[in-house]
Coordinates of C-alpha atoms in Angstrom, one line a residue:
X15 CA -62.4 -74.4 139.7
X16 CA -61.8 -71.0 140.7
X17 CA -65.0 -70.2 142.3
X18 CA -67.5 -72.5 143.5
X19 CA -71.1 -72.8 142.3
X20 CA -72.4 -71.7 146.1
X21 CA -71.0 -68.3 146.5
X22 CA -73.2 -65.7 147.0
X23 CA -74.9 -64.6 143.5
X24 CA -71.8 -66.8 141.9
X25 CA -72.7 -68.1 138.4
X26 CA -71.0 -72.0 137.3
X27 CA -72.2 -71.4 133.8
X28 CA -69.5 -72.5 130.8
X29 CA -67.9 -69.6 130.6
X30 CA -64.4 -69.1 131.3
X31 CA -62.0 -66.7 132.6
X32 CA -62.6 -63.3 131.5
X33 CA -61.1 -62.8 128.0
X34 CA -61.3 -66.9 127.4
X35 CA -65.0 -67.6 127.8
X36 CA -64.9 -69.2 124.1
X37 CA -62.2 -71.4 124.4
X38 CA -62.7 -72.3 127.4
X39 CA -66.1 -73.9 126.6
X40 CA -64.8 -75.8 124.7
X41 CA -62.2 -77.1 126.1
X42 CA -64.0 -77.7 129.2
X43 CA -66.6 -79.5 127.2
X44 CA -64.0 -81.7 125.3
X45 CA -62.1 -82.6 128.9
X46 CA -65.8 -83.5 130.8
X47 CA -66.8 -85.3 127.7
X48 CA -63.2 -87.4 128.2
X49 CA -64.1 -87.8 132.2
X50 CA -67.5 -88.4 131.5
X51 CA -67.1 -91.3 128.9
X52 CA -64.3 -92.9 131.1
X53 CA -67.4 -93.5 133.5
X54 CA -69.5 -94.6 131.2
X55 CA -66.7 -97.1 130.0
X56 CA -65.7 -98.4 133.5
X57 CA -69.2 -98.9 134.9
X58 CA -70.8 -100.1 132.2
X59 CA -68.3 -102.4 131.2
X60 CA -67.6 -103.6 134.6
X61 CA -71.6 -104.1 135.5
X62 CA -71.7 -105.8 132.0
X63 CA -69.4 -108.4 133.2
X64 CA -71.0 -108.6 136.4
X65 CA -74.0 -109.2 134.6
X66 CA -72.8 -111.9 132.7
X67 CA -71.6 -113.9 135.7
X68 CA -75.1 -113.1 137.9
X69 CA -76.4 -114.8 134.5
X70 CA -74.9 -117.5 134.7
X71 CA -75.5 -117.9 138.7
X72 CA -79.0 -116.5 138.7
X73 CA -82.4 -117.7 137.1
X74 CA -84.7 -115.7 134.4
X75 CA -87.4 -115.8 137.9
X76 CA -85.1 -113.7 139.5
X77 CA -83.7 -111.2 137.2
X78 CA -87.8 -110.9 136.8
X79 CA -88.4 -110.4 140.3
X80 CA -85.7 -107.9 140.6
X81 CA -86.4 -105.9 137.4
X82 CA -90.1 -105.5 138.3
X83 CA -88.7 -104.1 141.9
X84 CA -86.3 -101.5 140.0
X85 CA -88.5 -100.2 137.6
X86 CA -90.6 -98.6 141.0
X87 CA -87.4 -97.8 142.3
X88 CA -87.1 -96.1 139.4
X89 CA -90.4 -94.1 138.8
X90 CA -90.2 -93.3 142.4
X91 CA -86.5 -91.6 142.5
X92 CA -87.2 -89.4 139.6
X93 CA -90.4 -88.1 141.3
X94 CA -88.2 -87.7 144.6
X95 CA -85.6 -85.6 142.6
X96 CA -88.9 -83.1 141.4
X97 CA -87.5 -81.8 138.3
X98 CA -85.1 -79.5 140.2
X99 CA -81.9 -80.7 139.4
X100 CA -82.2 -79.4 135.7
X101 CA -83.1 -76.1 137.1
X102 CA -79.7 -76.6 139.4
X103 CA -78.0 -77.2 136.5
X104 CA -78.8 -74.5 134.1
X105 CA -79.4 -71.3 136.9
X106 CA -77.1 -69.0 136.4
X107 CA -76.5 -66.4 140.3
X108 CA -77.3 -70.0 141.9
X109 CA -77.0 -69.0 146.0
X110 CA -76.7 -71.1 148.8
X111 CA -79.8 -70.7 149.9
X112 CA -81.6 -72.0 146.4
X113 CA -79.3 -74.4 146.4
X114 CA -80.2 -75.8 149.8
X115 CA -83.7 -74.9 149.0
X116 CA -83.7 -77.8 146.3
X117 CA -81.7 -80.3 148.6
X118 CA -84.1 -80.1 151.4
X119 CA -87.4 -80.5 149.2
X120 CA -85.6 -83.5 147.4
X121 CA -84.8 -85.3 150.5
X122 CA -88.0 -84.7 151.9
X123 CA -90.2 -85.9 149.1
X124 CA -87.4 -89.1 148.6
X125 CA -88.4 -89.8 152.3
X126 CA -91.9 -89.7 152.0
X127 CA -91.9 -92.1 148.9
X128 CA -90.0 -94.7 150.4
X129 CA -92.3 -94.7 153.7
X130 CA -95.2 -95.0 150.9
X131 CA -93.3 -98.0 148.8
X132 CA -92.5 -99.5 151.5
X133 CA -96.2 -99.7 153.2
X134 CA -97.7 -100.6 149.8
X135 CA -95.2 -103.6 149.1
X136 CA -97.5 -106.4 149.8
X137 CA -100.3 -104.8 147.4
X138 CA -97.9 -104.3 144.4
X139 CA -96.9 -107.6 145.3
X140 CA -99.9 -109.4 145.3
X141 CA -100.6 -107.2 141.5
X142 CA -97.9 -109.3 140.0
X143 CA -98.6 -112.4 142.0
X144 CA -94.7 -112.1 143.2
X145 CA -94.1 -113.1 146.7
X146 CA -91.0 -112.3 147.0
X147 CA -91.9 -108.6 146.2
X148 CA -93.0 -108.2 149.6
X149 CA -89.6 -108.0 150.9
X150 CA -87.8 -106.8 148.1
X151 CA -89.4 -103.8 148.0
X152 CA -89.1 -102.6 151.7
X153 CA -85.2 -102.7 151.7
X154 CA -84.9 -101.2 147.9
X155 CA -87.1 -98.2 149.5
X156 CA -84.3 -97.5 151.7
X157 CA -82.3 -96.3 148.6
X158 CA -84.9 -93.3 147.7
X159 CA -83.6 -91.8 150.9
X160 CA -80.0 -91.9 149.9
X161 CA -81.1 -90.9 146.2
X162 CA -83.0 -87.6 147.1
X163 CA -79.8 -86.7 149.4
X164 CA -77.4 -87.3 146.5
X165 CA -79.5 -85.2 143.3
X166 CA -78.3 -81.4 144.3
X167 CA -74.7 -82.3 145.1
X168 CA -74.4 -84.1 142.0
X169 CA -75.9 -81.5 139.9
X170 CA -73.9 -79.1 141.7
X171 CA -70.6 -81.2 140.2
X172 CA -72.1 -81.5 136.5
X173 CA -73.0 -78.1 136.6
X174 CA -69.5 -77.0 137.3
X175 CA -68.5 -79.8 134.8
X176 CA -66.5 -81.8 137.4
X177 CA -66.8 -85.2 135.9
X178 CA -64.0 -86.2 137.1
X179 CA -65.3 -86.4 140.9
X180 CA -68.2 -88.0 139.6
X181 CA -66.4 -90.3 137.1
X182 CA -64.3 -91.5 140.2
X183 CA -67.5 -92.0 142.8
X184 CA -69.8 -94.1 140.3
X185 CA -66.3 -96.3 139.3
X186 CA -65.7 -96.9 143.1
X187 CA -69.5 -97.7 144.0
X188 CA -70.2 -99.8 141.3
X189 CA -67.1 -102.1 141.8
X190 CA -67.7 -102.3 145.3
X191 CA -71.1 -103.2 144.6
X192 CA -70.6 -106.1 142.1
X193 CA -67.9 -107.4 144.7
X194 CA -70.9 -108.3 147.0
X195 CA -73.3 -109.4 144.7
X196 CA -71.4 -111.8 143.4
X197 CA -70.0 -112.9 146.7
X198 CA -73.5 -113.5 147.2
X199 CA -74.4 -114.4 144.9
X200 CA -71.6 -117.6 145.2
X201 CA -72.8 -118.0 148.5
X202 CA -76.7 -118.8 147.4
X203 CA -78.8 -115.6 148.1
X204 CA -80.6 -115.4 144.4
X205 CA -82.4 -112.6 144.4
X206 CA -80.7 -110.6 147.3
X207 CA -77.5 -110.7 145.5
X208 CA -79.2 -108.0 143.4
X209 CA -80.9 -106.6 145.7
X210 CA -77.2 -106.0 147.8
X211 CA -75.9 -104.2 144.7
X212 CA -78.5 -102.0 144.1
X213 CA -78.2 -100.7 148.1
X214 CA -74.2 -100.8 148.3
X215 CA -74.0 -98.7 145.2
X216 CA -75.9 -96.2 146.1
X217 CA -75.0 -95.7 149.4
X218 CA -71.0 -95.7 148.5
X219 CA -71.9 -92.9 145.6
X220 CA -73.2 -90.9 148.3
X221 CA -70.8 -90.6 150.7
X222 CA -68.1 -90.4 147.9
X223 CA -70.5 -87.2 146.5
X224 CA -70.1 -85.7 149.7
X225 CA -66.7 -86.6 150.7
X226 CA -65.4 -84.9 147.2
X227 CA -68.0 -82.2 146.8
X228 CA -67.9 -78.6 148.4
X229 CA -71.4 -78.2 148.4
X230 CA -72.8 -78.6 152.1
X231 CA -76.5 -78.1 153.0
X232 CA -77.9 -75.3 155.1
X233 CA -80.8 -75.3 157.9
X234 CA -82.4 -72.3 155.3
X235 CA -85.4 -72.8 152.9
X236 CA -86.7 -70.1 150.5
X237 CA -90.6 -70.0 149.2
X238 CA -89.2 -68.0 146.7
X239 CA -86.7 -70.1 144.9
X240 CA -89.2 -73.0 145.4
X241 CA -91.3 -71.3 143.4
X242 CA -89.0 -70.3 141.0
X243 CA -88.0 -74.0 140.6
X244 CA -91.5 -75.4 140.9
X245 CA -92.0 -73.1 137.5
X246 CA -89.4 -74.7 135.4
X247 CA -89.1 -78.1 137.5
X248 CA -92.8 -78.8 137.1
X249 CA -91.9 -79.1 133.0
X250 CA -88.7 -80.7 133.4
X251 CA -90.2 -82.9 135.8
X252 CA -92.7 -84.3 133.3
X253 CA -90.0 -84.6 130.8
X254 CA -88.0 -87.1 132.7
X255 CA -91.1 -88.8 134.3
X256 CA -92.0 -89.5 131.2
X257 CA -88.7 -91.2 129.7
X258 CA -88.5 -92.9 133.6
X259 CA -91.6 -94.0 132.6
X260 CA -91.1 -95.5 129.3
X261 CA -88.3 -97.6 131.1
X262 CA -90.0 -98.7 134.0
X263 CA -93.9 -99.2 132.4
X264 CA -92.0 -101.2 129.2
X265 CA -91.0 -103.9 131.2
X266 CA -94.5 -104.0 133.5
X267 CA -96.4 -104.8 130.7
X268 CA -94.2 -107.2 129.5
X269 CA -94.4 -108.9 132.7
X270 CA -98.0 -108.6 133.2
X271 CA -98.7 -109.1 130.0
X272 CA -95.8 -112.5 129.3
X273 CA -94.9 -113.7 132.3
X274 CA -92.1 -112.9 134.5
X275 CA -89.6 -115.5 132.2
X276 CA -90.5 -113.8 129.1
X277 CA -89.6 -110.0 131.1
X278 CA -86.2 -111.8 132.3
X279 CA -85.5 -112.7 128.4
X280 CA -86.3 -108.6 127.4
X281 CA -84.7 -107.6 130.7
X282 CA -81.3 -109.2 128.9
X283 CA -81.8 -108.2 125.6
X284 CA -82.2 -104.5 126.1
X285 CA -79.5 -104.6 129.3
X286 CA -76.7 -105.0 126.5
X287 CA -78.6 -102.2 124.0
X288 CA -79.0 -99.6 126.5
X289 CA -75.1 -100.6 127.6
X290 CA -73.9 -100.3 124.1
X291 CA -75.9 -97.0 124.0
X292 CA -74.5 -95.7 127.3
X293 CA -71.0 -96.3 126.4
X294 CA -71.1 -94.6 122.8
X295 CA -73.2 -91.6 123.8
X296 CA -74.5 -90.6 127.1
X297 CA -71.0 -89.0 127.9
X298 CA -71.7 -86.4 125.3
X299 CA -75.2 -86.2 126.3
X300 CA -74.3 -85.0 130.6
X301 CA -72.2 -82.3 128.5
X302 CA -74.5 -81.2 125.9
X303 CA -77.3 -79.6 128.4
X304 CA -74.9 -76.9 129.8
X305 CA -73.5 -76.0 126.8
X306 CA -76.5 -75.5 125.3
X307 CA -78.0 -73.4 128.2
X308 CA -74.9 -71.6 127.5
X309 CA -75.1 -70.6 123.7
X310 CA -78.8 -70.6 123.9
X311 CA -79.0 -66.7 123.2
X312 CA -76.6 -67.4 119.9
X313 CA -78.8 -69.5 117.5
X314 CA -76.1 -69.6 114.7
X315 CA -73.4 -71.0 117.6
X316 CA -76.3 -73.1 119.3
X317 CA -77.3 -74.4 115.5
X318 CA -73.7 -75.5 114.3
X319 CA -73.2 -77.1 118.0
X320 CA -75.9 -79.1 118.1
X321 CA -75.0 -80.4 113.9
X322 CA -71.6 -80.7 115.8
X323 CA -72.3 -83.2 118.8
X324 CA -74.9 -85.0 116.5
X325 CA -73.0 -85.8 114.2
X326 CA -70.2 -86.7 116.6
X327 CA -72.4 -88.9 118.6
X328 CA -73.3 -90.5 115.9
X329 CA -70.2 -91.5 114.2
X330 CA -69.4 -93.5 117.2
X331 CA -73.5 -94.6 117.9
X332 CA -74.5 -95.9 114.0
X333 CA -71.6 -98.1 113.6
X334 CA -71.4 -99.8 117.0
X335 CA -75.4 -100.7 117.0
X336 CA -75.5 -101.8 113.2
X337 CA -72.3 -104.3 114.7
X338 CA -74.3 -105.3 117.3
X339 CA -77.5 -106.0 115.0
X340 CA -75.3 -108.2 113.3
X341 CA -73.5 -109.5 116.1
X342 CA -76.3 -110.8 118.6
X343 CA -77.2 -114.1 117.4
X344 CA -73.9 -115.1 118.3
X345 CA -73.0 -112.6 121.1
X346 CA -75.8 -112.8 123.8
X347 CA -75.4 -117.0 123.6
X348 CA -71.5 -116.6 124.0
X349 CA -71.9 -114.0 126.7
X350 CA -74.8 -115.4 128.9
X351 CA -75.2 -118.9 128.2
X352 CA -77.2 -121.1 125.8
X353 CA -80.6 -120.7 128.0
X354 CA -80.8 -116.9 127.2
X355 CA -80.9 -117.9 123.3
X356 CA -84.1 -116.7 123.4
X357 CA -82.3 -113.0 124.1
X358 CA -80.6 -112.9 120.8
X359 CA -83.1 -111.8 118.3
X360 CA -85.0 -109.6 120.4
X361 CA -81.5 -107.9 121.5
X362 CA -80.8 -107.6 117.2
X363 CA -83.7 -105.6 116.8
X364 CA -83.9 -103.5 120.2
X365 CA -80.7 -102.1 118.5
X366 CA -82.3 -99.6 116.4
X367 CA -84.3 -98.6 119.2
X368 CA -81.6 -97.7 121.4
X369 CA -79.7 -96.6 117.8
X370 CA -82.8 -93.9 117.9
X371 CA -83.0 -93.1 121.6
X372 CA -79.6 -92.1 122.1
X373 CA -79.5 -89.9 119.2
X374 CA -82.6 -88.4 120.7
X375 CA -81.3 -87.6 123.9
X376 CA -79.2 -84.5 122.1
X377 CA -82.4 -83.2 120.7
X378 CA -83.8 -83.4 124.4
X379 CA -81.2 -81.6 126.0
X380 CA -81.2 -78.8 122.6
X381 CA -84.5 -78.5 123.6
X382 CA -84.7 -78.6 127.5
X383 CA -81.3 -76.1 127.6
X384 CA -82.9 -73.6 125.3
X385 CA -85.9 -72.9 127.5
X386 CA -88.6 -75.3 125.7
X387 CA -89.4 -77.8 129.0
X388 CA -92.8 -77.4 127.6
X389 CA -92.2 -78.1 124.0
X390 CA -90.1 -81.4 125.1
X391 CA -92.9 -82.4 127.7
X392 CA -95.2 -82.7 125.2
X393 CA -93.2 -84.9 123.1
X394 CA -92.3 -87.4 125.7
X395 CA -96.1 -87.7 126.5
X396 CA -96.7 -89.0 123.1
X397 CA -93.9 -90.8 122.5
X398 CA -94.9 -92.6 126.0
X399 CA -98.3 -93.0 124.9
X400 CA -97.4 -94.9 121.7
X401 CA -94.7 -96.8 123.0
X402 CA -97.2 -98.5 125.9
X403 CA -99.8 -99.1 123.6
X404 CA -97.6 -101.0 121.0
X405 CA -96.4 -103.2 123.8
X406 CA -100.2 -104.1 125.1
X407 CA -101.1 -104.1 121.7
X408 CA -98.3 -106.3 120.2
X409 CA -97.7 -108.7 123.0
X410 CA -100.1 -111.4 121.8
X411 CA -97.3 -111.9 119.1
X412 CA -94.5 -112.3 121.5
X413 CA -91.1 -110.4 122.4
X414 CA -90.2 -110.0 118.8
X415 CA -93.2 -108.5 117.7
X416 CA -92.8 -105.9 120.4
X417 CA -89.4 -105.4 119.8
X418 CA -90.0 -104.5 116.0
X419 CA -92.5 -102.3 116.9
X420 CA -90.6 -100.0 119.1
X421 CA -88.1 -100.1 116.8
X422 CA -90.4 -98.4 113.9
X423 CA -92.3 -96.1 116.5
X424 CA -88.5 -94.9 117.7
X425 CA -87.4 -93.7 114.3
X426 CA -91.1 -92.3 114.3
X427 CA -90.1 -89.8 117.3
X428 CA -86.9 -89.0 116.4
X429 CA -88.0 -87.8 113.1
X430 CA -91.1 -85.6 114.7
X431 CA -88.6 -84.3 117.5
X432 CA -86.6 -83.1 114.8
X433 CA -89.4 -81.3 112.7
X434 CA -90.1 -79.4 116.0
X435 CA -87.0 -78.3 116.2
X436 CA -86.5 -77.0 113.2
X437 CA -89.6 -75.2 113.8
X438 CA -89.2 -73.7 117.1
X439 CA -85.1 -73.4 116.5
X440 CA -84.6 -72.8 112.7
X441 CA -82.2 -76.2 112.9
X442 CA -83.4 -78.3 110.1
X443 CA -82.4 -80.6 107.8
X444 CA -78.6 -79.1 107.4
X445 CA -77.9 -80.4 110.8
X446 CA -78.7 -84.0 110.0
X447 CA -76.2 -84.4 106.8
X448 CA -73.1 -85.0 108.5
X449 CA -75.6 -87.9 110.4
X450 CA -77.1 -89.6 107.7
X451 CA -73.4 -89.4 105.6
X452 CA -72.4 -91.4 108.4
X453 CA -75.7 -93.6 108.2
X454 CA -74.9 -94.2 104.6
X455 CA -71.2 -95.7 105.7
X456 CA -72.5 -98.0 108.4
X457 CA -75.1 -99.1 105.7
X458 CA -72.6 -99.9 103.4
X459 CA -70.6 -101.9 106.0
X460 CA -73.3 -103.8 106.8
X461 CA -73.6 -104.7 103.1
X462 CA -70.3 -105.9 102.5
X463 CA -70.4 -108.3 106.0
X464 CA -73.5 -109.8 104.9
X465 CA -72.2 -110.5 101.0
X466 CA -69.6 -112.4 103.0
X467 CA -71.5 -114.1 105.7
X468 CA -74.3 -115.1 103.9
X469 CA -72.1 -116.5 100.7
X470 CA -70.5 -118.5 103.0
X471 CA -73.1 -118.8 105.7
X472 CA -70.4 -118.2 108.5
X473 CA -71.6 -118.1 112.2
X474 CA -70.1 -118.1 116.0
X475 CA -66.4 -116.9 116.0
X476 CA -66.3 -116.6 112.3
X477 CA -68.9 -114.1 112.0
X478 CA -67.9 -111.9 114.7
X479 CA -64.4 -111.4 113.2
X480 CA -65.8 -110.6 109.8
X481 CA -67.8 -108.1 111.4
X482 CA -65.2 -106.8 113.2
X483 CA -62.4 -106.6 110.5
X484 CA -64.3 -106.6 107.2
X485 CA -67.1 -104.3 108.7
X486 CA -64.6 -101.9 110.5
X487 CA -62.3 -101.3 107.6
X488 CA -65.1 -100.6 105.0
X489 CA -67.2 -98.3 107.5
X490 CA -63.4 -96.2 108.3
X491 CA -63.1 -96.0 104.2
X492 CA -66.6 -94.8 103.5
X493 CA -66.9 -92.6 106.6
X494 CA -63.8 -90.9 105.5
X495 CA -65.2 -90.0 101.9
X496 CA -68.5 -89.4 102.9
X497 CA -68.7 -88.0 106.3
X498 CA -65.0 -86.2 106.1
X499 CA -65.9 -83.2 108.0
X500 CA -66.9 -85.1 111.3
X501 CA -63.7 -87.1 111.0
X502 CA -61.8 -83.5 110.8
X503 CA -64.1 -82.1 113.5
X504 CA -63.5 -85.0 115.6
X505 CA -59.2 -84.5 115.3
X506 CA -59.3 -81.0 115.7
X507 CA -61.1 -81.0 118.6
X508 CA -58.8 -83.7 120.7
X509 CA -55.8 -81.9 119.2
X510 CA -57.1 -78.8 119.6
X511 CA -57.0 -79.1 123.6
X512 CA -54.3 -81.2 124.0
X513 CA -52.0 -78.2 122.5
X514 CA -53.6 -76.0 124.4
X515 CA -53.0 -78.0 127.5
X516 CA -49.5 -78.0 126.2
X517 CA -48.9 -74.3 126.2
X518 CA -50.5 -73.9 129.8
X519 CA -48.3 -76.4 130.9
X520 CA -45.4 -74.9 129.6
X521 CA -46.4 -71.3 130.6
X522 CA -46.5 -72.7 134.4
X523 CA -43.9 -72.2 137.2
X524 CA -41.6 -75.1 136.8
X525 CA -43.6 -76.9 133.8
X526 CA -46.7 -78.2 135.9
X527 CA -49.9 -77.5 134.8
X528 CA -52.3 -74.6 135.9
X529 CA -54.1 -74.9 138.8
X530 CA -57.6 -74.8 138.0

């Protein structure tokens, strides 16, 4: 970049040079959504397979053990981060001294949390009748520490849309992570194999952050920005507590209320949802907040944007989790073993759930970039408060029953989130079409595999390459006819930058590229 986000009264906002603010939007945009997904890709996939061989290494007691440790973890480092790395993100004159104002208040409050974990681990311990709690948690406290030292720095990057630094530090820790998990796990330390590769990733992402970031903090602190960030953290806070703590609280009350074995069968099913989910979506998702922020005084712009990455996100989303509805029965059996049969159904129906929550995740960040922290609070409260209750309430009828249920309450919010929109934004129904035209394709692919497999009741390797070939070819045929602008969107926007690229490097001394 030409200027960094830390210079006095500097704003890292979308915009581009002078006289190219447009384009460059969006070609920024396009490029961090390419770095951005290339993460997503490499660590997902490469945790997946980890995952799979732990699996096969590891018991259902101590995938248990470990989840119930992480989903703390969890709750506790989005408390540490205070809501203040949104308000990082979307500031526009950030200074030095806010800057550092937010890094010191997040270390802080991640230090004081993992002191507190780590003095309360025999108590939680004793709550879930887990022994080995009691150590677990201690050393996975460490890791709040690093976590409230690494929020600013990376919000710094995202800010400036640098997803190439942090595409290259989550690749780097999460492979050398999985190197020693499974070394140790080989070597016969069950649970602590997990336990290693939650503490080696995030130390490694943190000194990578550092190593490749300019920010550096300063010995100042400023009541004043505090404040200003306590107004819109406090909101933003909430919002993420409150998805943190549909996460983490889904999969204590399935342990408390199954058994440790049953929350190791749900802790593999939605593993390989939420993956599938990551890898089709989030990467649009880290690029959609800033732009928003950015065309947030333009509701036309901000209106056709949001129709845009919707229906982008899910022409890649729809198909890949109506695949893996299909899919799962044979998939989580192949992939994890026989013993994890149980998985399989409860991972088939967990798919619309994740379908619904990454396609909700643009309609959070529409809302939390245009001001509405509030609006979206409000939202995940309820959503939170339904989600909980159908898990007490349905556990009596097993994982299944759950799973169904979130699955229907999901849709549920999506479709509420959306009215609110449209009520607070003017984005209504027109924003959806391009969405539900793809809907319609994936529905019909789905059609035409199960005519097939069902005539002549295939399964195993059969069924997967029916999905995969029959299922592909008729979803690119009807998404062509029926949802023809996203395809066109979707080629003129890769196209689009790579000419541009083309020109830039052309107009460069000696044919290199720009420096940026």
């Amino acid at each position: 970049m030409s200027s960094t986000p830390l210079e006095p009264g500097a704003d890292s906002s979308l915009a581009g040079a002078p006289g190219d603010d447009r384009p460059g939007i969006r070609e920024r945009a396009v490029v961090g959504v390419f770095w951005a997904a290339a993460q997503k890709w490499l660590v997902r996939i490469s945790s997946l397979l980890a995952f799979v061989l732990l699996g096969r290494l590891l018991s259902p007691q101590e995938f248990g053990v470990v989840a119930l440790a992480m989903a703390v973890i969890t709750m506790l480092a989005t408390i540490s981060d205070a809501g203040f790395t949104p308000w990082v993100i979307q500031k526009r004159g950030l200074t030095p001294r806010a800057a550092s104002t937010a890094f010191w208040i997040s270390t802080a409050i991640g230090t004081v949390l993992a002191v507190a974990l780590a003095a309360l681990a025999v108590p939680v311990a004793d709550l879930f009748d887990s022994p080995e709690l009691r150590l677990v948690l201690p050393v996975l406290a460490g890791t709040l520490v690093i976590m409230g030292l690494s929020g600013v720095p990376a919000a710094l990057l995202q800010r400036d849309l640098r997803f190439k630094e942090l595409a290259v530090r989550q690749v780097v820790a999460t492979v050398l992570s999985i190197v020693v998990a499974v070394g140790l796990a080989l070597a016969g330390a069950g649970v602590w194999a997990l336990v290693a590769q939650t503490v080696v990733r995030v130390v490694v992402a943190c000194v990578i952050l550092f190593w490749a970031g300019d920010f550096r903090p300063r010995l100042t602190f400023s009541r004043a920005d505090a404040a200003d960030m306590l107004g819109y953290g406090s909101k933003s806070l909430g919002v993420t507590l409150g998805g943190a703590a549909r996460q983490s609280g889904e999969p204590f009350l399935v342990g408390a209320v199954l058994g440790t074995v049953a929350l190791g069968y749900w802790t593999v099913a939605g593993r390989l949802a939420s993956t599938v989910v990551d890898l089709c979506s989030a990467a649009i998702g880290s690029v959609a907040g800033p732009v928003f922020s950015e065309l947030q005084d333009e509701p036309e712009r901000l209106g056709r944007t949001f129709a845009r990455l919707l229906s982008v996100g899910g022409f890649v989303l729809v198909p890949v989790m109506t695949a893996m509805a299909l899919v799962s029965a044979d998939l989580v059996p192949l992939l994890f073993g026989s013993q994890w049969a149980v998985s399989a159904g409860v991972a088939s129906i967990l798919a619309a759930t994740w379908l619904f929550a990454g396609l909700a995740n643009l309609q959070r960040n529409l809302l939390l970039g245009t001001g509405r922290a509030g609006r979206e609070l409000t939202l995940t409260m309820g959503a939170l408060v339904g989600q909980l209750g159908l898990v007490v309430l349905l556990g009596q009828w097993g994982l299944t029953a759950i799973a169904v249920g979130l699955s229907v309450w999901g849709g549920l919010v999506f479709a509420v989130r959306g009215a609110v929109i449209a009520r607070d934004l003017g984005v209504g129904m027109s924003a959806y079409t391009q969405l539900l035209a793809v809907a319609l394709a994936a529905g019909l692919a789905a059609g035409a595999v199960l005519a097939v497999v069902l005539g002549w009741d295939l399964e195993g390797a059969a069924r997967l390459a029916v999905v995969a070939l029959l299922g592909g070819a008729v979803f690119a045929g009807a998404a062509f006819l029926l949802a023809r602008a996203t395809v066109d969107d979707l080629r003129s926007s890769v196209l689009g930058v790579l000419a541009r690229r083309r020109r830039r490097g052309a107009a460069a001394p000696g044919g290199g590229t720009v420096p940026r």
